[in-house]
Amino acid sequence: MKVLIINPNSDPEMTAAILRTARKFSRGRFEVDAKSTPGAQGFIETYEDQALSAPGMIKLLKENEKKYDAFIVACHSDPHLDVLKEITTKPVVGIGEASMKLATMLGHRFSVLTDNPHSIPNKEVQARTYHLEGLLASVRAPEKTSGGGEMEMYGKAAKTAVEKDGAEVLVLGCAGLTGMDKKLCGKLDVPILDGVVCALFLAVGFAEAGISTSKVRRYDPKG
Amino acid sequence: MKVLIINPNSDPEMTAAILRTARKFSRGRFEVDAKSTPGAQGFIETYEDQALSAPGMIKLLKENEKKYDAFIVACHSDPHLDVLKEITTKPVVGIGEASMKLATMLGHRFSVLTDNPHSIPNKEVQARTYHLEGLLASVRAPEKTSGGGEMEMYGKAAKTAVEKDGAEVLVLGCAGLTGMDKKLCGKLDVPILDGVVCALFLAVGFAEAGISTSKVRRYDPKG
Amino acid sequence: MKVLIINPNSDPEMTAAILRTARKFSRGRFEVDAKSTPGAQGFIETYEDQALSAPGMIKLLKENEKKYDAFIVACHSDPHLDVLKEITTKPVVGIGEASMKLATMLGHRFSVLTDNPHSIPNKEVQARTYHLEGLLASVRAPEKTSGGGEMEMYGKAAKTAVEKDGAEVLVLGCAGLTGMDKKLCGKLDVPILDGVVCALFLAVGFAEAGISTSKVRRYDPKG
Amino acid sequence: MKVLIINPNSDPEMTAAILRTARKFSRGRFEVDAKSTPGAQGFIETYEDQALSAPGMIKLLKENEKKYDAFIVACHSDPHLDVLKEITTKPVVGIGEASMKLATMLGHRFSVLTDNPHSIPNKEVQARTYHLEGLLASVRAPEKTSGGGEMEMYGKAAKTAVEKDGAEVLVLGCAGLTGMDKKLCGKLDVPILDGVVCALFLAVGFAEAGISTSKVRRYDPKG
Amino acid sequence: MKVLIINPNSDPEMTAAILRTARKFSRGRFEVDAKSTPGAQGFIETYEDQALSAPGMIKLLKENEKKYDAFIVACHSDPHLDVLKEITTKPVVGIGEASMKLATMLGHRFSVLTDNPHSIPNKEVQARTYHLEGLLASVRAPEKTSGGGEMEMYGKAAKTAVEKDGAEVLVLGCAGLTGMDKKLCGKLDVPILDGVVCALFLAVGFAEAGISTSKVRRYDPKG
Amino acid sequence: MKVLIINPNSDPEMTAAILRTARKFSRGRFEVDAKSTPGAQGFIETYEDQALSAPGMIKLLKENEKKYDAFIVACHSDPHLDVLKEITTKPVVGIGEASMKLATMLGHRFSVLTDNPHSIPNKEVQARTYHLEGLLASVRAPEKTSGGGEMEMYGKAAKTAVEKDGAEVLVLGCAGLTGMDKKLCGKLDVPILDGVVCALFLAVGFAEAGISTSKVRRYDPKG
């Protein structure tokens, strides 16, 4: 069982961090690799950034399709997830879709922690795309004015989500936050989902079960 | 890694069939057992049947909580799933919730195949409980008048779901149908989800990742 | 016309308080009795508490079915309401369903006053079950830190619901609060609904009109 | 206890039929009168017809406010229900709102029987106004081409609603159909709701309980 | 191309202000007139006020139908918009519907600025009527206690909508606020929509394109 | 006033047809040009086709931003509409968003006519993206088996939408169908919307009114 994680941006450090999380989770039970997307921006924040990742992501998938059993899109906005689901018969899982859908199985409502206020409407749109708007408690970004180091600011945002917005589960809303679940966890009594981990056990599960994207209509590559 | 599947009814044959599916999927990667619920009805169809399973299911979970890493409720209506999520700190997955939520990751809309028309409103209610009503194409039961053997009748219902209702993914809506995915699959070009398999890789995934039900508010057993 | 109120818990004092409210409202226009549920918890807070009420509630209904014209479930979470609707051909009304649905006829949005924060997600889930999530302004529990006696704390929660959350109608979200509508009313200019009263005139109305639960599909006891 | 039924049209025969249904239900337990609306059309079908009923309905309510304890709007589209709720402190119930909301307490989904296809979109809009769109199975009008007398045509429409659209409860979607529930009932195994009866026991119940429209914001007559 | 703006109230000053905005926008590209509604209230705040505008509005439209190519209802609550759409074959646009629907094309969510808290529930109901409840960030009225002149109070309400409620677009929620967009605009970095302008280019656009209200079923004046 | 229409595919014939429709509508009141997208597919059917249009569309917009007052995306799936709204401060209108939102102002529900069944789920997803799922009657593609020439097949699909699905307005769901509204119109009594025309008067209207995409958060190009 081999999984390829596609990092939609071109930052090798983020790719390495994602791979560390993935291998720490796999512990040799399955193989996992990660690749940065050639030609993509170093960080994906805007709609334009997302659009520019498409050619490289398509290329990566097509070149590696035979070598892997399942694929993961490791940017929490799930850019071009529909394209990748369409062009391969193997399972493709986005870390945004995986983490937000699994969050709904663990508590009443979930909040997404994201890196800046620009992403708040985008996360709300994404939650609605997955029919999760009624289960989303809030999207929270660290407030620069709340003081303290980065981890403290995220901790405060997380606490507000749980105590004020009614979240019972938290989702890390950016691949760049991978690993932060362990750091925040000690201070909060709620599950914190890292999309990389969620996507991994879903992708492997689908592949082991022999199920993948339906090719009837929506994801039929022949149109 | 050890998983216990709780069959909410008391039928040992259905429990055995569920276990066969589970072990065929696990192939030794993790241990899995299945138990029938003492004091439950032989088959769960009505609300009263469901209510009568509660004491036995609670007893089963409490007696086995230390011996297993995760638990599965193997009746597609997910009876008492909220109770079990509440009383243990270990992951609990229902085959209904698992199969319907995963179905949404594989195609535009899904249909549920169920054993009789009585279950149609119940499946609709259940889909709404999970905020999936906008992704449910239909619930279809075999029509006795459509002729042929059982498998043929289910095949016809499935075909109608795909061609007329717009389903791109099918979900087996009863634990008693476990294994039917393999039989129907040859004739239909869509993924068919067996909840037992779906719940297994979710339950194992949650346990491996060290995440479980939030104990803040809704599932706090202290009330 | 005779109505039986089933208190899903086993607390005789709460049963007596419910019956006082009921008889004060009936003023002899119809007969009304109330019974505690044998084998149930003294107070229903958790999912497990709810599950444990089922056998006693079913027994109460079956034993008394012929003697009464309509039945009421007098716990605001409406535990096992579906079961009771299924097993009798006579009208069964839950105080939660009754009070929340009638609240929508009296103002723009309603808030539910509940006894503690643990119930907030549960009330939200219940409102959605009845397709009322778009009409629910908020669920408010008294804040211990707000100071004053119990009635004062409820009064403050109620005021916040009306002034900050946009509620125009209030619903008492626990059978144990029965009678509190009269006490709060003087201080607030909004209708406050006691589910026991609401359920009574609905149950009597259904029975007088000769209409009851549909036995087609969902509530068909033969499955 | 005295209730005034306001028939928003000016047809004395329809008013008489409505009053017959009302008195048959009240059997002397409360007093009930009915009045046609001066200046209104003989039958209300279009938006313009509805608009023209307003002055007469407002006049009727204002002239009779002191003499009655509760008011009913007896046209199933509930024309000007918001106006009447606003201008009096006494309970006002519309037969459309009453019958559709009570229908949701008796089965999975309800269908509305209406007199002609022109009303289908209007009933759908009305169901959504009351947040009931997810509980509406269908709106059915008799099909002239289905043959037979009027009652037969309605019977066929009703049967289609139950068997094909999934309705478990039926609602008579026009005050002019009052009394038809008794005639259709023998042939169908589902509850059929006559809004006149539903509105009556709600209006009387509200009045007996001393609860009425909230005067905070939405229905505040001072604006 | 000639457009008639119908002001549903009888205040000639408001009609004049509306016409000034309209002519400033048209700059001679099309002709535009505005008329107050005979027999209507001077200001429309309550449901009763709205009801009383109907006869005059119908009369205005019928008398002027041949002289104009399109009609606008210039009260943000869109009173009797359905009636006018029904009785003419020419396009009719409400400033509420126009401004709120166009707002959704310019940013994530919009807020409505209204003149007093009484209108908040009414605007929420109106947004839902147009299926926009999921796109409405909030309805905000100036808070008398926030101090400053009228424009300052509106400015504060607008700022709260953008910064706290997540609005990215603002809608002036009352025809009486026409022209305020220019005054507020300098201080806020978001588009502010004046319904009079929005309705104008929609009405003219529909008329130029030769498209108007469908006369099948819902708006068929023959019923 | 100058508008640039961007055809997201590279087919010069379709671009020419779109421009013919546009100029026929403008009749010299404003200038309008149309350009094909360099590097794009000849026809856009799949998600991959859409992804490949992005670089060329971004280039077209950036090169022409100063020369035009407003921009139109002329593929009914509105590919990369969010990107273009983000990267310019001038109004950008998609023909899909324009036609579907305007359709809701002209009748109860609308249906979309599309070229093949593959597009049905995609149109449903798109309608939901715009919060229009409750106003979409159906998506209909011509059935090859229905016989007759192309126009006849579309005519039959349209008739089914109106008579069976409850549509009161039709939307041409593909830029390639531009002009078909005139041909179908004679045979159907409902408005038929051509997105090119709808987008034109919206884009010109926004530009004349001086309003454009909000640059707060979601469409802020600086992220």
PDB file of N, CA and C in Angstrom, chain B residues 90-150:
ATOM      1  N   LYS B  90     -13.357   5.808  24.324  1.00  0.00           N
ATOM      2  CA  LYS B  90     -12.774   5.217  23.111  1.00  0.00           C
ATOM      3  C   LYS B  90     -13.679   5.484  21.902  1.00  0.00           C
ATOM      4  N   PRO B  91     -13.108   5.445  20.696  1.00  0.00           N
ATOM      5  CA  PRO B  91     -13.924   5.743  19.507  1.00  0.00           C
ATOM      6  C   PRO B  91     -15.054   4.734  19.306  1.00  0.00           C
ATOM      7  N   VAL B  92     -16.229   5.258  18.939  1.00  0.00           N
ATOM      8  CA  VAL B  92     -17.376   4.416  18.599  1.00  0.00           C
ATOM      9  C   VAL B  92     -17.881   4.881  17.236  1.00  0.00           C
ATOM     10  N   VAL B  93     -18.033   3.962  16.306  1.00  0.00           N
ATOM     11  CA  VAL B  93     -18.461   4.319  14.949  1.00  0.00           C
ATOM     12  C   VAL B  93     -19.696   3.507  14.590  1.00  0.00           C
ATOM     13  N   GLY B  94     -20.701   4.168  14.020  1.00  0.00           N
ATOM     14  CA  GLY B  94     -21.892   3.469  13.559  1.00  0.00           C
ATOM     15  C   GLY B  94     -21.768   3.165  12.079  1.00  0.00           C
ATOM     16  N   ILE B  95     -22.275   2.018  11.643  1.00  0.00           N
ATOM     17  CA  ILE B  95     -22.101   1.671  10.220  1.00  0.00           C
ATOM     18  C   ILE B  95     -22.958   2.570   9.330  1.00  0.00           C
ATOM     19  N   GLY B  96     -24.058   3.100   9.867  1.00  0.00           N
ATOM     20  CA  GLY B  96     -24.879   4.029   9.076  1.00  0.00           C
ATOM     21  C   GLY B  96     -24.143   5.337   8.878  1.00  0.00           C
ATOM     22  N   GLU B  97     -23.697   5.932   9.968  1.00  0.00           N
ATOM     23  CA  GLU B  97     -22.981   7.205   9.881  1.00  0.00           C
ATOM     24  C   GLU B  97     -21.731   7.062   9.001  1.00  0.00           C
ATOM     25  N   ALA B  98     -20.970   5.991   9.220  1.00  0.00           N
ATOM     26  CA  ALA B  98     -19.735   5.794   8.470  1.00  0.00           C
ATOM     27  C   ALA B  98     -19.998   5.684   6.969  1.00  0.00           C
ATOM     28  N   SER B  99     -20.935   4.819   6.594  1.00  0.00           N
ATOM     29  CA  SER B  99     -21.136   4.564   5.164  1.00  0.00           C
ATOM     30  C   SER B  99     -21.744   5.777   4.465  1.00  0.00           C
ATOM     31  N   MET B 100     -22.656   6.485   5.126  1.00  0.00           N
ATOM     32  CA  MET B 100     -23.287   7.621   4.453  1.00  0.00           C
ATOM     33  C   MET B 100     -22.325   8.798   4.352  1.00  0.00           C
ATOM     34  N   LYS B 101     -21.518   9.029   5.379  1.00  0.00           N
ATOM     35  CA  LYS B 101     -20.581  10.151   5.294  1.00  0.00           C
ATOM     36  C   LYS B 101     -19.450   9.864   4.294  1.00  0.00           C
ATOM     37  N   LEU B 102     -18.982   8.630   4.265  1.00  0.00           N
ATOM     38  CA  LEU B 102     -17.928   8.327   3.283  1.00  0.00           C
ATOM     39  C   LEU B 102     -18.476   8.360   1.856  1.00  0.00           C
ATOM     40  N   ALA B 103     -19.741   7.984   1.698  1.00  0.00           N
ATOM     41  CA  ALA B 103     -20.336   8.015   0.356  1.00  0.00           C
ATOM     42  C   ALA B 103     -20.242   9.414  -0.252  1.00  0.00           C
ATOM     43  N   THR B 104     -20.331  10.431   0.595  1.00  0.00           N
ATOM     44  CA  THR B 104     -20.313  11.806   0.078  1.00  0.00           C
ATOM     45  C   THR B 104     -18.935  12.202  -0.451  1.00  0.00           C
ATOM     46  N   MET B 105     -17.917  11.400  -0.188  1.00  0.00           N
ATOM     47  CA  MET B 105     -16.573  11.711  -0.670  1.00  0.00           C
ATOM     48  C   MET B 105     -16.276  11.064  -2.019  1.00  0.00           C
ATOM     49  N   LEU B 106     -17.233  10.291  -2.518  1.00  0.00           N
ATOM     50  CA  LEU B 106     -16.948   9.482  -3.707  1.00  0.00           C
ATOM     51  C   LEU B 106     -17.812   9.808  -4.915  1.00  0.00           C
ATOM     52  N   GLY B 107     -18.757  10.717  -4.785  1.00  0.00           N
ATOM     53  CA  GLY B 107     -19.609  11.037  -5.925  1.00  0.00           C
ATOM     54  C   GLY B 107     -20.597  12.119  -5.534  1.00  0.00           C
ATOM     55  N   HIS B 108     -21.382  12.542  -6.506  1.00  0.00           N
ATOM     56  CA  HIS B 108     -22.279  13.683  -6.316  1.00  0.00           C
ATOM     57  C   HIS B 108     -23.330  13.443  -5.242  1.00  0.00           C
ATOM     58  N   ARG B 109     -24.100  12.362  -5.420  1.00  0.00           N
ATOM     59  CA  ARG B 109     -25.139  12.027  -4.439  1.00  0.00           C
ATOM     60  C   ARG B 109     -25.166  10.521  -4.262  1.00  0.00           C
ATOM     61  N   PHE B 110     -25.695  10.080  -3.126  1.00  0.00           N
ATOM     62  CA  PHE B 110     -25.750   8.637  -2.876  1.00  0.00           C
ATOM     63  C   PHE B 110     -27.191   8.203  -2.630  1.00  0.00           C
ATOM     64  N   SER B 111     -27.453   6.935  -2.919  1.00  0.00           N
ATOM     65  CA  SER B 111     -28.745   6.347  -2.556  1.00  0.00           C
ATOM     66  C   SER B 111     -28.503   5.224  -1.569  1.00  0.00           C
ATOM     67  N   VAL B 112     -29.495   4.994  -0.724  1.00  0.00           N
ATOM     68  CA  VAL B 112     -29.410   3.908   0.246  1.00  0.00           C
ATOM     69  C   VAL B 112     -30.334   2.780  -0.213  1.00  0.00           C
ATOM     70  N   LEU B 113     -29.805   1.570  -0.264  1.00  0.00           N
ATOM     71  CA  LEU B 113     -30.639   0.395  -0.548  1.00  0.00           C
ATOM     72  C   LEU B 113     -31.082  -0.187   0.777  1.00  0.00           C
ATOM     73  N   THR B 114     -32.380  -0.343   0.931  1.00  0.00           N
ATOM     74  CA  THR B 114     -32.843  -0.884   2.206  1.00  0.00           C
ATOM     75  C   THR B 114     -33.754  -2.071   1.949  1.00  0.00           C
ATOM     76  N   ASP B 115     -34.088  -2.791   3.004  1.00  0.00           N
ATOM     77  CA  ASP B 115     -34.795  -4.048   2.792  1.00  0.00           C
ATOM     78  C   ASP B 115     -36.291  -3.914   2.582  1.00  0.00           C
ATOM     79  N   ASN B 116     -36.930  -2.850   3.145  1.00  0.00           N
ATOM     80  CA  ASN B 116     -38.357  -2.714   2.856  1.00  0.00           C
ATOM     81  C   ASN B 116     -38.832  -1.273   2.969  1.00  0.00           C
ATOM     82  N   PRO B 117     -39.985  -0.985   2.380  1.00  0.00           N
ATOM     83  CA  PRO B 117     -40.467   0.400   2.296  1.00  0.00           C
ATOM     84  C   PRO B 117     -40.669   1.069   3.649  1.00  0.00           C
ATOM     85  N   HIS B 118     -40.889   0.280   4.677  1.00  0.00           N
ATOM     86  CA  HIS B 118     -41.045   0.832   6.029  1.00  0.00           C
ATOM     87  C   HIS B 118     -39.822   1.661   6.423  1.00  0.00           C
ATOM     88  N   SER B 119     -38.656   1.262   5.928  1.00  0.00           N
ATOM     89  CA  SER B 119     -37.417   1.933   6.330  1.00  0.00           C
ATOM     90  C   SER B 119     -37.159   3.225   5.569  1.00  0.00           C
ATOM     91  N   ILE B 120     -37.905   3.475   4.513  1.00  0.00           N
ATOM     92  CA  ILE B 120     -37.591   4.655   3.696  1.00  0.00           C
ATOM     93  C   ILE B 120     -37.651   5.948   4.513  1.00  0.00           C
ATOM     94  N   PRO B 121     -38.763   6.244   5.207  1.00  0.00           N
ATOM     95  CA  PRO B 121     -38.756   7.488   5.993  1.00  0.00           C
ATOM     96  C   PRO B 121     -37.671   7.480   7.069  1.00  0.00           C
ATOM     97  N   ASN B 122     -37.412   6.336   7.667  1.00  0.00           N
ATOM     98  CA  ASN B 122     -36.401   6.267   8.725  1.00  0.00           C
ATOM     99  C   ASN B 122     -35.016   6.611   8.188  1.00  0.00           C
ATOM    100  N   LYS B 123     -34.700   6.124   7.001  1.00  0.00           N
ATOM    101  CA  LYS B 123     -33.401   6.444   6.393  1.00  0.00           C
ATOM    102  C   LYS B 123     -33.340   7.939   6.048  1.00  0.00           C
ATOM    103  N   GLU B 124     -34.455   8.497   5.608  1.00  0.00           N
ATOM    104  CA  GLU B 124     -34.477   9.939   5.301  1.00  0.00           C
ATOM    105  C   GLU B 124     -34.238  10.759   6.568  1.00  0.00           C
ATOM    106  N   VAL B 125     -34.893  10.333   7.659  1.00  0.00           N
ATOM    107  CA  VAL B 125     -34.691  11.022   8.934  1.00  0.00           C
ATOM    108  C   VAL B 125     -33.226  10.912   9.368  1.00  0.00           C
ATOM    109  N   GLN B 126     -32.676   9.710   9.206  1.00  0.00           N
ATOM    110  CA  GLN B 126     -31.290   9.475   9.621  1.00  0.00           C
ATOM    111  C   GLN B 126     -30.314  10.334   8.796  1.00  0.00           C
ATOM    112  N   ALA B 127     -30.549  10.416   7.496  1.00  0.00           N
ATOM    113  CA  ALA B 127     -29.681  11.238   6.647  1.00  0.00           C
ATOM    114  C   ALA B 127     -29.719  12.686   7.128  1.00  0.00           C
ATOM    115  N   ARG B 128     -30.913  13.160   7.487  1.00  0.00           N
ATOM    116  CA  ARG B 128     -31.010  14.532   7.967  1.00  0.00           C
ATOM    117  C   ARG B 128     -30.302  14.719   9.306  1.00  0.00           C
ATOM    118  N   THR B 129     -30.393  13.723  10.161  1.00  0.00           N
ATOM    119  CA  THR B 129     -29.694  13.789  11.447  1.00  0.00           C
ATOM    120  C   THR B 129     -28.208  14.061  11.229  1.00  0.00           C
ATOM    121  N   TYR B 130     -27.654  13.464  10.187  1.00  0.00           N
ATOM    122  CA  TYR B 130     -26.240  13.658   9.878  1.00  0.00           C
ATOM    123  C   TYR B 130     -26.012  14.826   8.913  1.00  0.00           C
ATOM    124  N   HIS B 131     -27.005  15.669   8.679  1.00  0.00           N
ATOM    125  CA  HIS B 131     -26.900  16.832   7.779  1.00  0.00           C
ATOM    126  C   HIS B 131     -26.595  16.407   6.346  1.00  0.00           C
ATOM    127  N   LEU B 132     -27.098  15.257   5.955  1.00  0.00           N
ATOM    128  CA  LEU B 132     -26.800  14.727   4.623  1.00  0.00           C
ATOM    129  C   LEU B 132     -28.004  14.763   3.688  1.00  0.00           C
ATOM    130  N   GLU B 133     -29.095  15.409   4.107  1.00  0.00           N
ATOM    131  CA  GLU B 133     -30.309  15.333   3.292  1.00  0.00           C
ATOM    132  C   GLU B 133     -30.088  15.920   1.898  1.00  0.00           C
ATOM    133  N   GLY B 134     -29.197  16.875   1.767  1.00  0.00           N
ATOM    134  CA  GLY B 134     -28.947  17.479   0.458  1.00  0.00           C
ATOM    135  C   GLY B 134     -28.059  16.621  -0.427  1.00  0.00           C
ATOM    136  N   LEU B 135     -27.543  15.551   0.116  1.00  0.00           N
ATOM    137  CA  LEU B 135     -26.644  14.671  -0.642  1.00  0.00           C
ATOM    138  C   LEU B 135     -27.258  13.302  -0.873  1.00  0.00           C
ATOM    139  N   LEU B 136     -28.457  13.118  -0.344  1.00  0.00           N
ATOM    140  CA  LEU B 136     -29.157  11.836  -0.487  1.00  0.00           C
ATOM    141  C   LEU B 136     -29.992  11.878  -1.760  1.00  0.00           C
ATOM    142  N   ALA B 137     -29.680  11.012  -2.716  1.00  0.00           N
ATOM    143  CA  ALA B 137     -30.465  10.983  -3.958  1.00  0.00           C
ATOM    144  C   ALA B 137     -31.809  10.314  -3.709  1.00  0.00           C
ATOM    145  N   SER B 138     -31.802   9.208  -2.991  1.00  0.00           N
ATOM    146  CA  SER B 138     -33.042   8.475  -2.722  1.00  0.00           C
ATOM    147  C   SER B 138     -32.765   7.327  -1.772  1.00  0.00           C
ATOM    148  N   VAL B 139     -33.857   6.772  -1.253  1.00  0.00           N
ATOM    149  CA  VAL B 139     -33.771   5.502  -0.534  1.00  0.00           C
ATOM    150  C   VAL B 139     -34.622   4.533  -1.353  1.00  0.00           C
ATOM    151  N   ARG B 140     -34.076   3.398  -1.683  1.00  0.00           N
ATOM    152  CA  ARG B 140     -34.807   2.456  -2.536  1.00  0.00           C
ATOM    153  C   ARG B 140     -34.876   1.078  -1.869  1.00  0.00           C
ATOM    154  N   ALA B 141     -36.048   0.505  -1.872  1.00  0.00           N
ATOM    155  CA  ALA B 141     -36.221  -0.869  -1.400  1.00  0.00           C
ATOM    156  C   ALA B 141     -36.604  -1.719  -2.607  1.00  0.00           C
ATOM    157  N   PRO B 142     -36.259  -3.008  -2.595  1.00  0.00           N
ATOM    158  CA  PRO B 142     -36.634  -3.865  -3.724  1.00  0.00           C
ATOM    159  C   PRO B 142     -38.157  -3.920  -3.845  1.00  0.00           C
ATOM    160  N   GLU B 143     -38.649  -3.849  -5.056  1.00  0.00           N
ATOM    161  CA  GLU B 143     -40.099  -3.958  -5.252  1.00  0.00           C
ATOM    162  C   GLU B 143     -40.455  -5.405  -5.554  1.00  0.00           C
ATOM    163  N   LYS B 144     -41.264  -5.960  -4.680  1.00  0.00           N
ATOM    164  CA  LYS B 144     -41.639  -7.372  -4.822  1.00  0.00           C
ATOM    165  C   LYS B 144     -42.197  -7.646  -6.219  1.00  0.00           C
ATOM    166  N   THR B 145     -42.898  -6.665  -6.745  1.00  0.00           N
ATOM    167  CA  THR B 145     -43.553  -6.871  -8.035  1.00  0.00           C
ATOM    168  C   THR B 145     -42.581  -6.791  -9.203  1.00  0.00           C
ATOM    169  N   SER B 146     -41.299  -6.460  -8.915  1.00  0.00           N
ATOM    170  CA  SER B 146     -40.383  -6.309 -10.043  1.00  0.00           C
ATOM    171  C   SER B 146     -39.884  -7.673 -10.536  1.00  0.00           C
ATOM    172  N   GLY B 147     -40.229  -8.732  -9.816  1.00  0.00           N
ATOM    173  CA  GLY B 147     -39.928 -10.087 -10.278  1.00  0.00           C
ATOM    174  C   GLY B 147     -38.476 -10.498 -10.071  1.00  0.00           C
ATOM    175  N   GLY B 148     -38.183 -11.789 -10.290  1.00  0.00           N
ATOM    176  CA  GLY B 148     -36.820 -12.308 -10.161  1.00  0.00           C
ATOM    177  C   GLY B 148     -36.510 -12.662  -8.724  1.00  0.00           C
ATOM    178  N   GLY B 149     -35.314 -13.157  -8.492  1.00  0.00           N
ATOM    179  CA  GLY B 149     -34.871 -13.509  -7.148  1.00  0.00           C
ATOM    180  C   GLY B 149     -34.502 -12.254  -6.379  1.00  0.00           C
ATOM    181  N   GLU B 150     -34.080 -12.455  -5.134  1.00  0.00           N
ATOM    182  CA  GLU B 150     -33.772 -11.331  -4.261  1.00  0.00           C
ATOM    183  C   GLU B 150     -32.687 -10.434  -4.865  1.00  0.00           C
TER     184      GLU B 150
END
